[in-house]
PDB file of N, CA and C in Angstrom:
ATOM      1  N   UNK A   1    -158.359  94.706  11.386  1.00 60.00           N
ATOM      2  CA  UNK A   1    -157.431  93.771  11.974  1.00 60.00           C
ATOM      3  C   UNK A   1    -157.214  94.247  13.422  1.00 60.00           C
ATOM      4  N   UNK A   2    -157.283  93.281  14.360  1.00 69.00           N
ATOM      5  CA  UNK A   2    -157.046  93.636  15.738  1.00 69.00           C
ATOM      6  C   UNK A   2    -155.575  93.760  16.050  1.00 69.00           C
ATOM      7  N   UNK A   3    -155.305  94.528  17.113  1.00 77.00           N
ATOM      8  CA  UNK A   3    -153.932  94.814  17.499  1.00 77.00           C
ATOM      9  C   UNK A   3    -153.762  94.330  18.924  1.00 77.00           C
ATOM     10  N   UNK A   4    -152.756  93.517  19.137  1.00 86.00           N
ATOM     11  CA  UNK A   4    -152.435  93.006  20.456  1.00 86.00           C
ATOM     12  C   UNK A   4    -151.052  93.597  20.870  1.00 86.00           C
ATOM     13  N   UNK A   5    -151.010  94.233  22.008  1.00 88.00           N
ATOM     14  CA  UNK A   5    -149.774  94.754  22.546  1.00 88.00           C
ATOM     15  C   UNK A   5    -149.327  93.959  23.775  1.00 88.00           C
ATOM     16  N   UNK A   6    -148.089  93.513  23.738  1.00 89.00           N
ATOM     17  CA  UNK A   6    -147.533  92.811  24.883  1.00 89.00           C
ATOM     18  C   UNK A   6    -146.210  93.437  25.205  1.00 89.00           C
ATOM     19  N   UNK A   7    -145.844  93.338  26.488  1.00 91.00           N
ATOM     20  CA  UNK A   7    -144.548  93.854  26.929  1.00 91.00           C
ATOM     21  C   UNK A   7    -143.569  92.707  26.994  1.00 91.00           C
ATOM     22  N   UNK A   8    -142.428  92.908  26.400  1.00 91.00           N
ATOM     23  CA  UNK A   8    -141.383  91.896  26.360  1.00 91.00           C
ATOM     24  C   UNK A   8    -140.114  92.454  27.016  1.00 91.00           C
ATOM     25  N   UNK A   9    -139.489  91.636  27.815  1.00 89.00           N
ATOM     26  CA  UNK A   9    -138.252  91.994  28.471  1.00 89.00           C
ATOM     27  C   UNK A   9    -137.128  91.096  27.956  1.00 89.00           C
ATOM     28  N   UNK A  10    -136.159  91.688  27.351  1.00 86.00           N
ATOM     29  CA  UNK A  10    -134.982  90.943  26.880  1.00 86.00           C
ATOM     30  C   UNK A  10    -133.747  91.455  27.563  1.00 86.00           C
ATOM     31  N   UNK A  11    -133.053  90.668  28.287  1.00 85.00           N
ATOM     32  CA  UNK A  11    -131.847  91.080  28.940  1.00 85.00           C
ATOM     33  C   UNK A  11    -130.697  90.326  28.264  1.00 85.00           C
ATOM     34  N   UNK A  12    -129.967  91.071  27.468  1.00 82.00           N
ATOM     35  CA  UNK A  12    -128.860  90.520  26.652  1.00 82.00           C
ATOM     36  C   UNK A  12    -127.647  90.319  27.544  1.00 82.00           C
ATOM     37  N   UNK A  13    -127.144  89.095  27.538  1.00 84.00           N
ATOM     38  CA  UNK A  13    -125.903  88.854  28.290  1.00 84.00           C
ATOM     39  C   UNK A  13    -124.787  89.629  27.607  1.00 84.00           C
ATOM     40  N   UNK A  14    -123.767  90.052  28.372  1.00 91.00           N
ATOM     41  CA  UNK A  14    -122.632  90.820  27.805  1.00 91.00           C
ATOM     42  C   UNK A  14    -121.942  90.043  26.709  1.00 91.00           C
ATOM     43  N   UNK A  15    -121.680  90.752  25.603  1.00 89.00           N
ATOM     44  CA  UNK A  15    -120.946  90.135  24.494  1.00 89.00           C
ATOM     45  C   UNK A  15    -121.790  89.275  23.595  1.00 89.00           C
ATOM     46  N   UNK A  16    -123.128  89.214  23.809  1.00 87.00           N
ATOM     47  CA  UNK A  16    -124.014  88.366  23.021  1.00 87.00           C
ATOM     48  C   UNK A  16    -124.860  89.260  22.116  1.00 87.00           C
ATOM     49  N   UNK A  17    -124.928  88.941  20.832  1.00 89.00           N
ATOM     50  CA  UNK A  17    -125.763  89.673  19.886  1.00 89.00           C
ATOM     51  C   UNK A  17    -127.224  89.253  20.084  1.00 89.00           C
ATOM     52  N   UNK A  18    -128.133  90.203  19.993  1.00 92.00           N
ATOM     53  CA  UNK A  18    -129.581  89.804  20.158  1.00 92.00           C
ATOM     54  C   UNK A  18    -130.023  88.939  18.956  1.00 92.00           C
ATOM     55  N   UNK A  19    -129.567  89.172  17.801  1.00 94.00           N
ATOM     56  CA  UNK A  19    -129.840  88.341  16.625  1.00 94.00           C
ATOM     57  C   UNK A  19    -131.143  88.590  15.896  1.00 94.00           C
ATOM     58  N   UNK A  20    -131.479  89.900  15.751  1.00 95.00           N
ATOM     59  CA  UNK A  20    -132.607  90.208  14.885  1.00 95.00           C
ATOM     60  C   UNK A  20    -132.286  91.506  14.127  1.00 95.00           C
ATOM     61  N   UNK A  21    -132.904  91.612  12.943  1.00 95.00           N
ATOM     62  CA  UNK A  21    -132.762  92.784  12.092  1.00 95.00           C
ATOM     63  C   UNK A  21    -134.037  93.598  12.126  1.00 95.00           C
ATOM     64  N   UNK A  22    -133.946  94.901  11.978  1.00 92.00           N
ATOM     65  CA  UNK A  22    -135.069  95.796  12.021  1.00 92.00           C
ATOM     66  C   UNK A  22    -135.035  96.826  10.899  1.00 92.00           C
ATOM     67  N   UNK A  23    -136.173  97.377  10.610  1.00 88.00           N
ATOM     68  CA  UNK A  23    -136.351  98.595   9.780  1.00 88.00           C
ATOM     69  C   UNK A  23    -137.282  99.454  10.583  1.00 88.00           C
ATOM     70  N   UNK A  24    -137.246 100.734  10.324  1.00 81.00           N
ATOM     71  CA  UNK A  24    -138.199 101.566  11.001  1.00 81.00           C
ATOM     72  C   UNK A  24    -137.861 103.043  11.025  1.00 81.00           C
ATOM     73  N   UNK A  25    -138.566 103.724  11.858  1.00 74.00           N
ATOM     74  CA  UNK A  25    -138.403 105.159  11.949  1.00 74.00           C
ATOM     75  C   UNK A  25    -139.337 105.837  10.907  1.00 74.00           C
ATOM     76  N   UNK A  26    -138.846 106.911  10.315  1.00 66.00           N
ATOM     77  CA  UNK A  26    -139.675 107.678   9.417  1.00 66.00           C
ATOM     78  C   UNK A  26    -140.030 106.915   8.143  1.00 66.00           C
ATOM     79  N   UNK A  27    -139.241 105.966   7.678  1.00 60.00           N
ATOM     80  CA  UNK A  27    -139.577 105.290   6.446  1.00 60.00           C
ATOM     81  C   UNK A  27    -140.660 104.262   6.632  1.00 60.00           C
ATOM     82  N   UNK A  28    -141.087 103.915   7.874  1.00 54.00           N
ATOM     83  CA  UNK A  28    -142.160 102.979   8.099  1.00 54.00           C
ATOM     84  C   UNK A  28    -143.471 103.684   8.385  1.00 54.00           C
ATOM     85  N   UNK A  29    -143.425 104.996   8.697  1.00 51.00           N
ATOM     86  CA  UNK A  29    -144.609 105.697   9.122  1.00 51.00           C
ATOM     87  C   UNK A  29    -145.739 105.605   8.091  1.00 51.00           C
ATOM     88  N   UNK A  30    -145.435 105.500   6.867  1.00 57.00           N
ATOM     89  CA  UNK A  30    -146.488 105.376   5.844  1.00 57.00           C
ATOM     90  C   UNK A  30    -147.230 104.048   5.950  1.00 57.00           C
ATOM     91  N   UNK A  31    -146.601 103.039   6.470  1.00 55.00           N
ATOM     92  CA  UNK A  31    -147.207 101.698   6.602  1.00 55.00           C
ATOM     93  C   UNK A  31    -147.964 101.583   7.919  1.00 55.00           C
ATOM     94  N   UNK A  32    -147.349 101.999   9.009  1.00 54.00           N
ATOM     95  CA  UNK A  32    -147.939 101.722  10.336  1.00 54.00           C
ATOM     96  C   UNK A  32    -148.579 102.923  10.989  1.00 54.00           C
ATOM     97  N   UNK A  33    -148.488 104.132  10.338  1.00 63.00           N
ATOM     98  CA  UNK A  33    -148.976 105.385  10.884  1.00 63.00           C
ATOM     99  C   UNK A  33    -148.270 105.823  12.115  1.00 63.00           C
ATOM    100  N   UNK A  34    -147.059 105.318  12.381  1.00 67.00           N
ATOM    101  CA  UNK A  34    -146.172 105.764  13.431  1.00 67.00           C
ATOM    102  C   UNK A  34    -144.771 105.449  13.060  1.00 67.00           C
ATOM    103  N   UNK A  35    -143.779 105.844  13.914  1.00 72.00           N
ATOM    104  CA  UNK A  35    -142.413 105.606  13.615  1.00 72.00           C
ATOM    105  C   UNK A  35    -141.849 104.315  14.216  1.00 72.00           C
ATOM    106  N   UNK A  36    -142.714 103.338  14.366  1.00 75.00           N
ATOM    107  CA  UNK A  36    -142.360 102.079  15.004  1.00 75.00           C
ATOM    108  C   UNK A  36    -141.231 101.371  14.271  1.00 75.00           C
ATOM    109  N   UNK A  37    -140.650 100.452  14.916  1.00 85.00           N
ATOM    110  CA  UNK A  37    -139.576  99.604  14.439  1.00 85.00           C
ATOM    111  C   UNK A  37    -140.134  98.233  14.114  1.00 85.00           C
ATOM    112  N   UNK A  38    -139.874  97.700  12.948  1.00 89.00           N
ATOM    113  CA  UNK A  38    -140.454  96.408  12.527  1.00 89.00           C
ATOM    114  C   UNK A  38    -139.313  95.357  12.437  1.00 89.00           C
ATOM    115  N   UNK A  39    -139.563  94.188  13.005  1.00 93.00           N
ATOM    116  CA  UNK A  39    -138.584  93.103  12.963  1.00 93.00           C
ATOM    117  C   UNK A  39    -138.669  92.451  11.587  1.00 93.00           C
ATOM    118  N   UNK A  40    -137.544  92.430  10.851  1.00 94.00           N
ATOM    119  CA  UNK A  40    -137.520  91.884   9.481  1.00 94.00           C
ATOM    120  C   UNK A  40    -136.836  90.544   9.390  1.00 94.00           C
ATOM    121  N   UNK A  41    -136.034  90.195  10.420  1.00 96.00           N
ATOM    122  CA  UNK A  41    -135.317  88.912  10.369  1.00 96.00           C
ATOM    123  C   UNK A  41    -134.904  88.532  11.778  1.00 96.00           C
ATOM    124  N   UNK A  42    -135.001  87.249  12.099  1.00 97.00           N
ATOM    125  CA  UNK A  42    -134.476  86.703  13.360  1.00 97.00           C
ATOM    126  C   UNK A  42    -133.520  85.601  13.005  1.00 97.00           C
ATOM    127  N   UNK A  43    -132.304  85.815  13.432  1.00 96.00           N
ATOM    128  CA  UNK A  43    -131.236  84.821  13.088  1.00 96.00           C
ATOM    129  C   UNK A  43    -131.413  83.519  13.820  1.00 96.00           C
ATOM    130  N   UNK A  44    -131.348  82.486  13.112  1.00 95.00           N
ATOM    131  CA  UNK A  44    -131.504  81.103  13.642  1.00 95.00           C
ATOM    132  C   UNK A  44    -130.459  80.872  14.744  1.00 95.00           C
ATOM    133  N   UNK A  45    -130.936  80.293  15.829  1.00 93.00           N
ATOM    134  CA  UNK A  45    -130.078  79.942  17.016  1.00 93.00           C
ATOM    135  C   UNK A  45    -129.519  81.191  17.724  1.00 93.00           C
ATOM    136  N   UNK A  46    -130.034  82.367  17.446  1.00 93.00           N
ATOM    137  CA  UNK A  46    -129.564  83.587  18.133  1.00 93.00           C
ATOM    138  C   UNK A  46    -130.292  83.714  19.473  1.00 93.00           C
ATOM    139  N   UNK A  47    -129.885  84.698  20.250  1.00 92.00           N
ATOM    140  CA  UNK A  47    -130.515  84.949  21.531  1.00 92.00           C
ATOM    141  C   UNK A  47    -132.011  85.143  21.368  1.00 92.00           C
ATOM    142  N   UNK A  48    -132.420  86.010  20.406  1.00 94.00           N
ATOM    143  CA  UNK A  48    -133.846  86.270  20.174  1.00 94.00           C
ATOM    144  C   UNK A  48    -134.600  85.027  19.678  1.00 94.00           C
ATOM    145  N   UNK A  49    -133.977  84.214  18.886  1.00 95.00           N
ATOM    146  CA  UNK A  49    -134.585  82.949  18.398  1.00 95.00           C
ATOM    147  C   UNK A  49    -134.790  82.025  19.580  1.00 95.00           C
ATOM    148  N   UNK A  50    -133.796  81.800  20.384  1.00 93.00           N
ATOM    149  CA  UNK A  50    -133.936  80.880  21.506  1.00 93.00           C
ATOM    150  C   UNK A  50    -134.952  81.403  22.533  1.00 93.00           C
ATOM    151  N   UNK A  51    -135.009  82.700  22.717  1.00 93.00           N
ATOM    152  CA  UNK A  51    -135.933  83.324  23.669  1.00 93.00           C
ATOM    153  C   UNK A  51    -137.382  83.197  23.228  1.00 93.00           C
ATOM    154  N   UNK A  52    -137.651  83.274  21.951  1.00 94.00           N
ATOM    155  CA  UNK A  52    -138.928  83.078  21.288  1.00 94.00           C
ATOM    156  C   UNK A  52    -140.076  84.064  21.693  1.00 94.00           C
ATOM    157  N   UNK A  53    -139.679  85.246  22.182  1.00 94.00           N
ATOM    158  CA  UNK A  53    -140.696  86.256  22.520  1.00 94.00           C
ATOM    159  C   UNK A  53    -140.983  87.117  21.268  1.00 94.00           C
ATOM    160  N   UNK A  54    -139.933  87.438  20.495  1.00 94.00           N
ATOM    161  CA  UNK A  54    -140.062  88.236  19.303  1.00 94.00           C
ATOM    162  C   UNK A  54    -140.419  87.380  18.140  1.00 94.00           C
ATOM    163  N   UNK A  55    -141.302  87.885  17.197  1.00 94.00           N
ATOM    164  CA  UNK A  55    -141.682  87.151  16.007  1.00 94.00           C
ATOM    165  C   UNK A  55    -141.442  88.036  14.823  1.00 94.00           C
ATOM    166  N   UNK A  56    -141.224  87.439  13.668  1.00 94.00           N
ATOM    167  CA  UNK A  56    -141.017  88.123  12.425  1.00 94.00           C
ATOM    168  C   UNK A  56    -142.248  89.062  12.191  1.00 94.00           C
ATOM    169  N   UNK A  57    -141.976  90.312  11.814  1.00 91.00           N
ATOM    170  CA  UNK A  57    -142.912  91.363  11.521  1.00 91.00           C
ATOM    171  C   UNK A  57    -143.553  91.955  12.763  1.00 91.00           C
ATOM    172  N   UNK A  58    -143.103  91.589  13.957  1.00 92.00           N
ATOM    173  CA  UNK A  58    -143.582  92.295  15.139  1.00 92.00           C
ATOM    174  C   UNK A  58    -143.192  93.777  15.039  1.00 92.00           C
ATOM    175  N   UNK A  59    -143.971  94.615  15.616  1.00 90.00           N
ATOM    176  CA  UNK A  59    -143.756  96.073  15.607  1.00 90.00           C
ATOM    177  C   UNK A  59    -143.293  96.392  17.003  1.00 90.00           C
ATOM    178  N   UNK A  60    -142.161  97.032  17.115  1.00 89.00           N
ATOM    179  CA  UNK A  60    -141.642  97.510  18.420  1.00 89.00           C
ATOM    180  C   UNK A  60    -142.079  98.919  18.598  1.00 89.00           C
ATOM    181  N   UNK A  61    -142.922  99.132  19.620  1.00 86.00           N
ATOM    182  CA  UNK A  61    -143.475 100.495  19.862  1.00 86.00           C
ATOM    183  C   UNK A  61    -142.654 101.337  20.798  1.00 86.00           C
ATOM    184  N   UNK A  62    -141.886 100.687  21.688  1.00 87.00           N
ATOM    185  CA  UNK A  62    -141.183 101.389  22.738  1.00 87.00           C
ATOM    186  C   UNK A  62    -140.002 100.539  23.168  1.00 87.00           C
ATOM    187  N   UNK A  63    -138.880 101.211  23.462  1.00 86.00           N
ATOM    188  CA  UNK A  63    -137.667 100.536  24.000  1.00 86.00           C
ATOM    189  C   UNK A  63    -137.168 101.439  25.142  1.00 86.00           C
ATOM    190  N   UNK A  64    -136.959 100.786  26.285  1.00 87.00           N
ATOM    191  CA  UNK A  64    -136.407 101.550  27.458  1.00 87.00           C
ATOM    192  C   UNK A  64    -137.158 102.849  27.699  1.00 87.00           C
ATOM    193  N   UNK A  65    -138.511 102.753  27.637  1.00 88.00           N
ATOM    194  CA  UNK A  65    -139.426 103.875  27.905  1.00 88.00           C
ATOM    195  C   UNK A  65    -139.336 104.977  26.868  1.00 88.00           C
ATOM    196  N   UNK A  66    -138.754 104.704  25.695  1.00 84.00           N
ATOM    197  CA  UNK A  66    -138.732 105.662  24.584  1.00 84.00           C
ATOM    198  C   UNK A  66    -139.713 105.162  23.531  1.00 84.00           C
ATOM    199  N   UNK A  67    -140.787 105.961  23.319  1.00 83.00           N
ATOM    200  CA  UNK A  67    -141.828 105.591  22.404  1.00 83.00           C
ATOM    201  C   UNK A  67    -141.493 105.978  20.987  1.00 83.00           C
ATOM    202  N   UNK A  68    -141.877 105.083  20.035  1.00 77.00           N
ATOM    203  CA  UNK A  68    -141.635 105.354  18.631  1.00 77.00           C
ATOM    204  C   UNK A  68    -142.870 105.814  17.912  1.00 77.00           C
ATOM    205  N   UNK A  69    -143.969 105.949  18.663  1.00 75.00           N
ATOM    206  CA  UNK A  69    -145.274 106.392  18.036  1.00 75.00           C
ATOM    207  C   UNK A  69    -145.655 107.724  18.575  1.00 75.00           C
TER     208      UNK A  69
END
C-alpha cells in the first residue's frame, strides 16, 4: 500500500474546539510501526469537519515540529 504524506496547517480560533478524537502513542506502534497519532472521529460541523483537511484514520506524524515516529 502506498503512503502519501501531506502537510496540514490548522489554526484554531481562540475558544474553539478542533473537533476530532485521536488514539496513539505506544499503543499504536504495533499497527503503524511508529508512535503516530491516528484520527478516530471527526465531529460533525466542528472546526476540523468544516476545514476538511483531516480525514478519518489519517495518521498524524508530527505536530509543531515534534515527530511521533
